[in-house]
Tab-separated table of C-alpha atoms in Angstrom:
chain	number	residue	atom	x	y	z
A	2	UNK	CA	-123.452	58.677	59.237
A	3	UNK	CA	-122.810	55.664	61.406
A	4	UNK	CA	-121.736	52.386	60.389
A	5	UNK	CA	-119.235	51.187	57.851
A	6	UNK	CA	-118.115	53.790	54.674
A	7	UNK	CA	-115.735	52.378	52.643
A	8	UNK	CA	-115.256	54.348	49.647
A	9	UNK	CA	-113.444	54.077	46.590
A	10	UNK	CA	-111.570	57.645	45.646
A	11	UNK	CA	-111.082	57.755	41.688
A	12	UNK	CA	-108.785	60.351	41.346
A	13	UNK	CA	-106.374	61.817	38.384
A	14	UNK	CA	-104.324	64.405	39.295
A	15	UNK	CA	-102.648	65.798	42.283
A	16	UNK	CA	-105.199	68.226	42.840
A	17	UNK	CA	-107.702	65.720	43.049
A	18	UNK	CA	-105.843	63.165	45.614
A	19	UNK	CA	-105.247	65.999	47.982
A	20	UNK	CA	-108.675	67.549	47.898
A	21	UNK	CA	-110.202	64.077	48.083
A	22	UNK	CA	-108.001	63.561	51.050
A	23	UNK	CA	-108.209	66.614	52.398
A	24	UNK	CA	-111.630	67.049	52.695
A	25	UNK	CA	-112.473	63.532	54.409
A	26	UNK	CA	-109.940	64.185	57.217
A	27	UNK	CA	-111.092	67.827	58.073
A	28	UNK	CA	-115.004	65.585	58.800
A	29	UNK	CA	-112.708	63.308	61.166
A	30	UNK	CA	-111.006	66.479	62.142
A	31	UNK	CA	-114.777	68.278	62.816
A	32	UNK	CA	-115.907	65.236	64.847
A	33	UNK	CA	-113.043	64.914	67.084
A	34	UNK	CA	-112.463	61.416	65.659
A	35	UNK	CA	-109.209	59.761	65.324
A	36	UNK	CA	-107.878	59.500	61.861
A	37	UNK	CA	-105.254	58.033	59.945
A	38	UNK	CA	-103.489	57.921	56.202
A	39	UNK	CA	-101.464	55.194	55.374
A	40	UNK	CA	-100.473	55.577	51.583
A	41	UNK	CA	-97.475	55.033	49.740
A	42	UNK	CA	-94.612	57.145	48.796
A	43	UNK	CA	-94.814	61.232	49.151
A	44	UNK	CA	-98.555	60.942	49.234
A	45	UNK	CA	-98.310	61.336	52.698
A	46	UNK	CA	-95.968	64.375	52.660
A	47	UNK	CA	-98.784	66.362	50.307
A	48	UNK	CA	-101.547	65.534	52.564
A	49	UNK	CA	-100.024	66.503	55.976
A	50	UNK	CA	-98.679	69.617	54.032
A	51	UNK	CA	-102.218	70.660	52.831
A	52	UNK	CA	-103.480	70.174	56.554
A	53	UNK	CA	-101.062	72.169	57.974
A	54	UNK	CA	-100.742	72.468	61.859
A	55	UNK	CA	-103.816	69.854	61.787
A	56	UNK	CA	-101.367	67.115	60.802
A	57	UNK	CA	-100.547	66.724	64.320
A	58	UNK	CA	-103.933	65.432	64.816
A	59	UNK	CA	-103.488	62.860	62.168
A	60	UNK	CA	-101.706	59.876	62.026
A	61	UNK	CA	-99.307	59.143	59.331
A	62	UNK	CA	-97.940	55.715	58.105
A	63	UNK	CA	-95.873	55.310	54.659
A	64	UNK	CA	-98.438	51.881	52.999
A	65	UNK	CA	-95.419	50.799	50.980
A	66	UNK	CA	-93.668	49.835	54.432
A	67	UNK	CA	-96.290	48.554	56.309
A	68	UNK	CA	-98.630	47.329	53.632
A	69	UNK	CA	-95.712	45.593	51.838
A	70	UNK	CA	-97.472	43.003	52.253
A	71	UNK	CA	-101.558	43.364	51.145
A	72	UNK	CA	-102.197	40.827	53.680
A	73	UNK	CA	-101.195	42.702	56.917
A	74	UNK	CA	-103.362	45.717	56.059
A	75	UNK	CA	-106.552	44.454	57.791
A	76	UNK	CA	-104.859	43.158	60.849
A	77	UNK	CA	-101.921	45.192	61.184
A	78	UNK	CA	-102.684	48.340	60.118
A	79	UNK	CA	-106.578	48.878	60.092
A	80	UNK	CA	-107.771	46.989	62.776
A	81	UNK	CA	-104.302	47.828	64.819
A	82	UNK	CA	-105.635	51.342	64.986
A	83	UNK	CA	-109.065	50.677	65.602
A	84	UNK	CA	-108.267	48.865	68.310
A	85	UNK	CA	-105.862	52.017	69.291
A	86	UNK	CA	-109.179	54.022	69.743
A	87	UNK	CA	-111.792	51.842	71.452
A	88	UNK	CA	-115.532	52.916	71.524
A	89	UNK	CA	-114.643	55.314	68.839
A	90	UNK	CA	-115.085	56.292	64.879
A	91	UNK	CA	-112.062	55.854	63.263
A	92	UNK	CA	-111.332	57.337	60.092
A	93	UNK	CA	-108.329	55.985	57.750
A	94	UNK	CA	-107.309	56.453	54.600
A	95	UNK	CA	-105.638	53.749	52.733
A	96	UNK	CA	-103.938	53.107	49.652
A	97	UNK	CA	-103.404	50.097	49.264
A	98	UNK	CA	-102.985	49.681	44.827
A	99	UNK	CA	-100.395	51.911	43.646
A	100	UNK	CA	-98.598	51.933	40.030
A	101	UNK	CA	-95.551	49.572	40.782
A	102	UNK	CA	-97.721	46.882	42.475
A	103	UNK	CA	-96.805	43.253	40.581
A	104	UNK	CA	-99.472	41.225	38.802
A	105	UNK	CA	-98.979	38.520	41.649
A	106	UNK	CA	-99.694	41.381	44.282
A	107	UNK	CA	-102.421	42.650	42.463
A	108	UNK	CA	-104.910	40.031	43.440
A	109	UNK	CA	-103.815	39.887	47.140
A	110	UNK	CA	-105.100	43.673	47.349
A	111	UNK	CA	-108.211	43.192	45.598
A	112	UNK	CA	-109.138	40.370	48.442
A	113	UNK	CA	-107.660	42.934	51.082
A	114	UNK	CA	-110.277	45.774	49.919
A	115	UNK	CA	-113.133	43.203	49.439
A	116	UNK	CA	-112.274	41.546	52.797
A	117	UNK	CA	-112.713	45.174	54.476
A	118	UNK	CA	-116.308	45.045	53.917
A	119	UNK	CA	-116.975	41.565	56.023
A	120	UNK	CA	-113.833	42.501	58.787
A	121	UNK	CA	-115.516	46.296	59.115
A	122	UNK	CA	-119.311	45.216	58.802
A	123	UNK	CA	-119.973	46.073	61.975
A	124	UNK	CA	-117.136	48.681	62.703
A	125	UNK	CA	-117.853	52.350	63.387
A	126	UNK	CA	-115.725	53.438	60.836
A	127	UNK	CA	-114.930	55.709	57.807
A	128	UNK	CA	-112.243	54.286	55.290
A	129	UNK	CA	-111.455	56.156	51.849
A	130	UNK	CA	-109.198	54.194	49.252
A	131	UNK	CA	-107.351	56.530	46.812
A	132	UNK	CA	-106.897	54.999	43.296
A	133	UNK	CA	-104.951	56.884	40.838
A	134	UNK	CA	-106.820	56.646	37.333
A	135	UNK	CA	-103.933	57.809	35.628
A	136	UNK	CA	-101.232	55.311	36.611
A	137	UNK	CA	-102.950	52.367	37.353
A	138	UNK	CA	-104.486	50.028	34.855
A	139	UNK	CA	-108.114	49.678	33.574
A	140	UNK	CA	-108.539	46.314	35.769
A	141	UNK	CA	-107.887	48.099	38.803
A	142	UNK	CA	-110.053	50.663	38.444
A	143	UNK	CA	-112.773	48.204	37.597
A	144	UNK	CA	-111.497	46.263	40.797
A	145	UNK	CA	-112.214	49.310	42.535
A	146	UNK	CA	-115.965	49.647	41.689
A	147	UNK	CA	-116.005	45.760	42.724
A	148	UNK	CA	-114.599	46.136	46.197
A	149	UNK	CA	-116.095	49.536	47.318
A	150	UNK	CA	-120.098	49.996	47.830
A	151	UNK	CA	-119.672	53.562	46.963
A	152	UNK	CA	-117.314	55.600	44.629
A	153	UNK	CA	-116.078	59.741	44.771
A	154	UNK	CA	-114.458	60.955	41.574
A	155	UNK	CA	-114.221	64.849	40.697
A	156	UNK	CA	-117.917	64.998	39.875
A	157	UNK	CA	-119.293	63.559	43.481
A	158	UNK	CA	-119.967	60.408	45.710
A	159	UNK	CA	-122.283	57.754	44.069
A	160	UNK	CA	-122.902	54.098	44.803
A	161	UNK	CA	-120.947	51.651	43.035
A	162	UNK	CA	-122.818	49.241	40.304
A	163	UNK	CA	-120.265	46.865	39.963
A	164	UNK	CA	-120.043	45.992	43.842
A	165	UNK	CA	-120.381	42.404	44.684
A	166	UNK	CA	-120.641	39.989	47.121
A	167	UNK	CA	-117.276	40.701	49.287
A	168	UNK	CA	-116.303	36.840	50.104
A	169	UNK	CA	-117.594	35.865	46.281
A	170	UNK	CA	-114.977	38.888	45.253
A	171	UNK	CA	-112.170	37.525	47.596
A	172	UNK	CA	-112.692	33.674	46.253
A	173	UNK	CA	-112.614	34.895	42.677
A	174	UNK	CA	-108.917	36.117	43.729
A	175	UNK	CA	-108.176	32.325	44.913
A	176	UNK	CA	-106.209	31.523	41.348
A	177	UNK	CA	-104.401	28.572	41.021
A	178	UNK	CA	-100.556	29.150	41.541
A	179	UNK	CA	-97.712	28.121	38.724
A	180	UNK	CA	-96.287	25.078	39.649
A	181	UNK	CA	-92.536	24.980	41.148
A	182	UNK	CA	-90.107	25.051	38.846
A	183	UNK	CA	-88.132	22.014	38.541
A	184	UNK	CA	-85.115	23.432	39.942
A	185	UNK	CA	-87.471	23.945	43.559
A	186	UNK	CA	-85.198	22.776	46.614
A	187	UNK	CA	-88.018	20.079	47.994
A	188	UNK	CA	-88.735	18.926	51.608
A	189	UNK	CA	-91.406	16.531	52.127
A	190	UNK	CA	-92.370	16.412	56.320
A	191	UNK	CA	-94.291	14.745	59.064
A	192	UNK	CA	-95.894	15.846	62.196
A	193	UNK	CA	-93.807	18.337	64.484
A	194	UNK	CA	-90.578	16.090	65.007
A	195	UNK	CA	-89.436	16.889	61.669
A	196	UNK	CA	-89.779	21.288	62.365
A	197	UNK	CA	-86.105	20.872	63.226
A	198	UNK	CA	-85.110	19.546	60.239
A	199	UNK	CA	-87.176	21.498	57.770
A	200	UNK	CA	-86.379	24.834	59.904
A	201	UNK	CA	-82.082	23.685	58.884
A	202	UNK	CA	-83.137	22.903	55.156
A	203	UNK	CA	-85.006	26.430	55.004
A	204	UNK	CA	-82.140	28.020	56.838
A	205	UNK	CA	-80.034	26.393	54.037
A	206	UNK	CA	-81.686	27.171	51.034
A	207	UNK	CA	-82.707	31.036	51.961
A	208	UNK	CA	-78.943	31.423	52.944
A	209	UNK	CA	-77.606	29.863	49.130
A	210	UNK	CA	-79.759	31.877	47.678
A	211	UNK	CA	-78.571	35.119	49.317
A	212	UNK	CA	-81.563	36.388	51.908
A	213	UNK	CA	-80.261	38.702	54.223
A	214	UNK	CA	-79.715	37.856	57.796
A	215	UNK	CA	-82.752	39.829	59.502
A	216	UNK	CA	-84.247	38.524	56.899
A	217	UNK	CA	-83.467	34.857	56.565
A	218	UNK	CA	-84.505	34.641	60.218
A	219	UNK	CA	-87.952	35.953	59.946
A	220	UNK	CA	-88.202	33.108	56.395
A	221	UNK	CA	-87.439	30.352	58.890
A	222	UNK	CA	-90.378	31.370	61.656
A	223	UNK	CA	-92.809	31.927	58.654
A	224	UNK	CA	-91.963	28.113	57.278
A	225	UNK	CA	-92.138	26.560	60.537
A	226	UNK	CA	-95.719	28.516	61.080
A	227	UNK	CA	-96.813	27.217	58.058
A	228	UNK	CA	-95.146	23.703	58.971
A	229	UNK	CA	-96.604	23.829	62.099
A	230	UNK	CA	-100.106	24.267	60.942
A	231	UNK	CA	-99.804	21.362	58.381
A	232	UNK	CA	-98.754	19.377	61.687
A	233	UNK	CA	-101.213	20.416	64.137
A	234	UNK	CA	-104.165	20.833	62.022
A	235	UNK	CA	-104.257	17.805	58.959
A	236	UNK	CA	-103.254	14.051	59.372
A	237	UNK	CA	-101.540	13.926	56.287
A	238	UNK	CA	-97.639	15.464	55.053
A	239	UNK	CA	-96.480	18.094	53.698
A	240	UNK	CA	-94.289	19.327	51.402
A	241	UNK	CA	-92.048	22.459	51.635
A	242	UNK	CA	-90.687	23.767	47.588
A	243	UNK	CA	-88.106	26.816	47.924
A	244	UNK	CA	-86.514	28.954	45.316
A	245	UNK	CA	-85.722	31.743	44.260
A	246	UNK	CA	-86.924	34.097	41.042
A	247	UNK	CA	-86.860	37.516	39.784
A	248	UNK	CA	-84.883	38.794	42.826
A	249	UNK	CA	-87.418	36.946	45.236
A	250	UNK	CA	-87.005	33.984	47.674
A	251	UNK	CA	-90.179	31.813	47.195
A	252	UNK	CA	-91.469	29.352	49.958
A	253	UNK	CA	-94.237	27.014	49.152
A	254	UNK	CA	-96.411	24.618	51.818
A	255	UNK	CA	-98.691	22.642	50.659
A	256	UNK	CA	-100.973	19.995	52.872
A	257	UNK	CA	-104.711	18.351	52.693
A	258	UNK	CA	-106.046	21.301	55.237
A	259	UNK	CA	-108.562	23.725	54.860
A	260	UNK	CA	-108.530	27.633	55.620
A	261	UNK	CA	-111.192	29.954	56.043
A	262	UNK	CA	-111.535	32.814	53.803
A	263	UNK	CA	-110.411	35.630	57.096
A	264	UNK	CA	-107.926	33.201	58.647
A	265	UNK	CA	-104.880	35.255	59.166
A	266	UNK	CA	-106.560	38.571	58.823
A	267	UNK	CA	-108.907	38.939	62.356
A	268	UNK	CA	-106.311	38.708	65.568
A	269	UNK	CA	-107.857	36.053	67.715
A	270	UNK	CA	-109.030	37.230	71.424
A	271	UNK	CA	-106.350	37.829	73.507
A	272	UNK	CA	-107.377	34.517	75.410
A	273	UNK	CA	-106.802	32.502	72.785
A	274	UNK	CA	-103.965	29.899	72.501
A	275	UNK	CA	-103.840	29.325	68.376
A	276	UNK	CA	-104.855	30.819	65.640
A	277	UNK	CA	-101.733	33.497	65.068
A	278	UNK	CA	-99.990	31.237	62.729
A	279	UNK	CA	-101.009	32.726	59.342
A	280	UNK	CA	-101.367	36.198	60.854
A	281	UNK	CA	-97.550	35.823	61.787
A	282	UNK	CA	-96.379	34.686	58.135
A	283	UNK	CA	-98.573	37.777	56.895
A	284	UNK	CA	-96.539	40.141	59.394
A	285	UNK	CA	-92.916	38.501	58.138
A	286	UNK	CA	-93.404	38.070	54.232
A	287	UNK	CA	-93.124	40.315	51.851
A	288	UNK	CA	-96.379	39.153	50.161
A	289	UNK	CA	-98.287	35.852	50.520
A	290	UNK	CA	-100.354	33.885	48.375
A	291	UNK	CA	-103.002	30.922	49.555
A	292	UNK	CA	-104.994	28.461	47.113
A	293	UNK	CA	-107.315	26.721	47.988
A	294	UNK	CA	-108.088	23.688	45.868
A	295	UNK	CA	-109.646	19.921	46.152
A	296	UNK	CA	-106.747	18.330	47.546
A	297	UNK	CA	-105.807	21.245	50.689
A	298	UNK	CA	-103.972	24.546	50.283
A	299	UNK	CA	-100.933	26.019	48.809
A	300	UNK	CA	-99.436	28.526	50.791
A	301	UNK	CA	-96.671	30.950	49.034
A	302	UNK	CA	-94.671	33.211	50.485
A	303	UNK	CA	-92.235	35.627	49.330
A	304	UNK	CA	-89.352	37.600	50.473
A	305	UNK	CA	-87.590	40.414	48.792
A	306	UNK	CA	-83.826	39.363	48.019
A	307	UNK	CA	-81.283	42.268	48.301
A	308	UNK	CA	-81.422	45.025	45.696
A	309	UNK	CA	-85.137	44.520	45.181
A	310	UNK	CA	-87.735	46.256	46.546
A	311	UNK	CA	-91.303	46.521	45.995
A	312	UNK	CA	-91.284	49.492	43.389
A	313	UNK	CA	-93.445	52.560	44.509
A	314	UNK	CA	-94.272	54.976	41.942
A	315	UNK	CA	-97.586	55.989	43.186
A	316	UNK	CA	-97.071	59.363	43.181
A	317	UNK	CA	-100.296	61.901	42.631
A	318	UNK	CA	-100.192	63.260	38.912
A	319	UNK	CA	-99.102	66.389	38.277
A	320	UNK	CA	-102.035	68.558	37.906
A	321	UNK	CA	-103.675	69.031	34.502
């Protein structure tokens, strides 16, 4: 088959991840074709150990390190490889909902899996997302039928009834954000002479509220990308709300500008001389949320405070 496949893989035991797994890299494997498995946790570990000396043709990346962040899947982990193998079907396998994903992370992945459909449209490639029907919750196995034009459970490969429009899908994700709390740290700014300032009250505020160093560094280039953007792109201010909650350092930008539905998730051409902004705050932040709405976009981004990390527990079921 040529084209895009991007396939949902239902599965509910251990057995069934690794055979589902299995099986789709040994047709890369067949074809000569580059492949690669970025899940989370020892899922990994079970695959490359099924595969046995045919790991070493694989690639292997842990998805709860470099898909931290739902929205640097596409651009920094998908298309990153893609790009690795030019002219060529690439075959990945990516998990990108496991059981310990938050309810505020759990619509950034649905618009990661339906964005995969416009990004790859055109893309010579194979991509199979596991989805544990054990741990995860009803809604994201439903989500799964949404973002995935065909489905593979134990009893076989299908096409998926539920699958809609991807960009309708990814909107639908666009929810409206709780307000600050009224304890938010607030910096209201003006063009680009006023970066320096808001990059000193950021630096501030992460530092109070306990952000490590590495860290508090890569908060301050992800506000002033976001700050920047307000200032280069709308004629109106913005306003910068920080806080912290539930062992998280929150950043929130809101301005009068408008962002299109892939902006941040397709690199730009190498020529080009903007348009990294977003795709930089997606790289740094531990997840980020955008809402769009009739007065411009809120843009919130978070950052894990120490002692909390995003919980992985996505670990295939032991077989029944």
């Amino acid at each position: 088959m040529t084209g895009l496949e991007h396939i949902g893989l239902l599965y509910g035991s251990e057995d069934e991840y690794v055979t589902g797994c299995v099986a789709f890299l040994r047709q890369a494997l067949k074809a000569g074709e580059p492949a690669l498995v970025a899940v989370p946790g020892g899922g990994g570990e079970l695959v490359r150990a099924d595969l046995g000396h045919d790991a070493e043709r694989v690639t292997f990346r842990d998805m709860s390190v470099v898909g931290r962040n739902p929205g640097r899947i596409i651009p920094s982990v998908l298309l990153a490889f893609q790009r690795a193998h030019p002219g060529r079907r690439v075959w990945i396998i990516g998990e990108s909902m496991w059981n310990g994903r938050s309810g505020l992370e759990h619509p950034a992945c649905v618009q990661d899996e339906a964005l995969v459909n416009v990004v790859f449209a055109d893309s010579e490639a194979a991509i199979l997302c596991p989805y544990d029907t054990v741990g995860l919750g009803a809604k994201a196995i439903r989500d799964a039928h949404r973002t995935h034009p065909v489905v593979r459970d134990r009893n076989g490969t299908f096409p998926s009834p539920a699958y809609a429009d991807p960009l309708a899908t990814a909107a639908a994700c666009d929810l409206p954000l709780p307000a600050p709390p009224a304890h938010a740290a607030v910096f209201r700014f003006t063009g680009l002479r006023a970066l320096p300032e808001l990059r000193a009250f950021a630096s501030a505020g992460a530092e109070a509220a306990g952000l490590e160093p590495r860290r508090l560094a890569d908060m301050v280039i992800a506000v002033n990308e976001l700050a920047t953007n307000t200032g280069e792109h709308t004629d109106g201010p913005g306003t910068l709300a920080l806080w912290a909650e539930r062992g998280t350092l929150v950043c929130q930008v809101d301005d009068g500008g408008r962002l299109d539905p892939l902006a941040g998730r397709v690199p730009p051409p190498d020529h080009a001389a903007h348009g990294r902004g977003l795709l930089v705050v997606h790289e740094l932040a531990d997840l980020v949320r955008i809402h769009r709405h009739e007065r411009g976009t809120s843009i919130r981004i978070h950052f894990d405070l120490p002692g909390r990390r995003a919980a992985c527990t996505s670990r295939p079921p032991v077989t029944r």
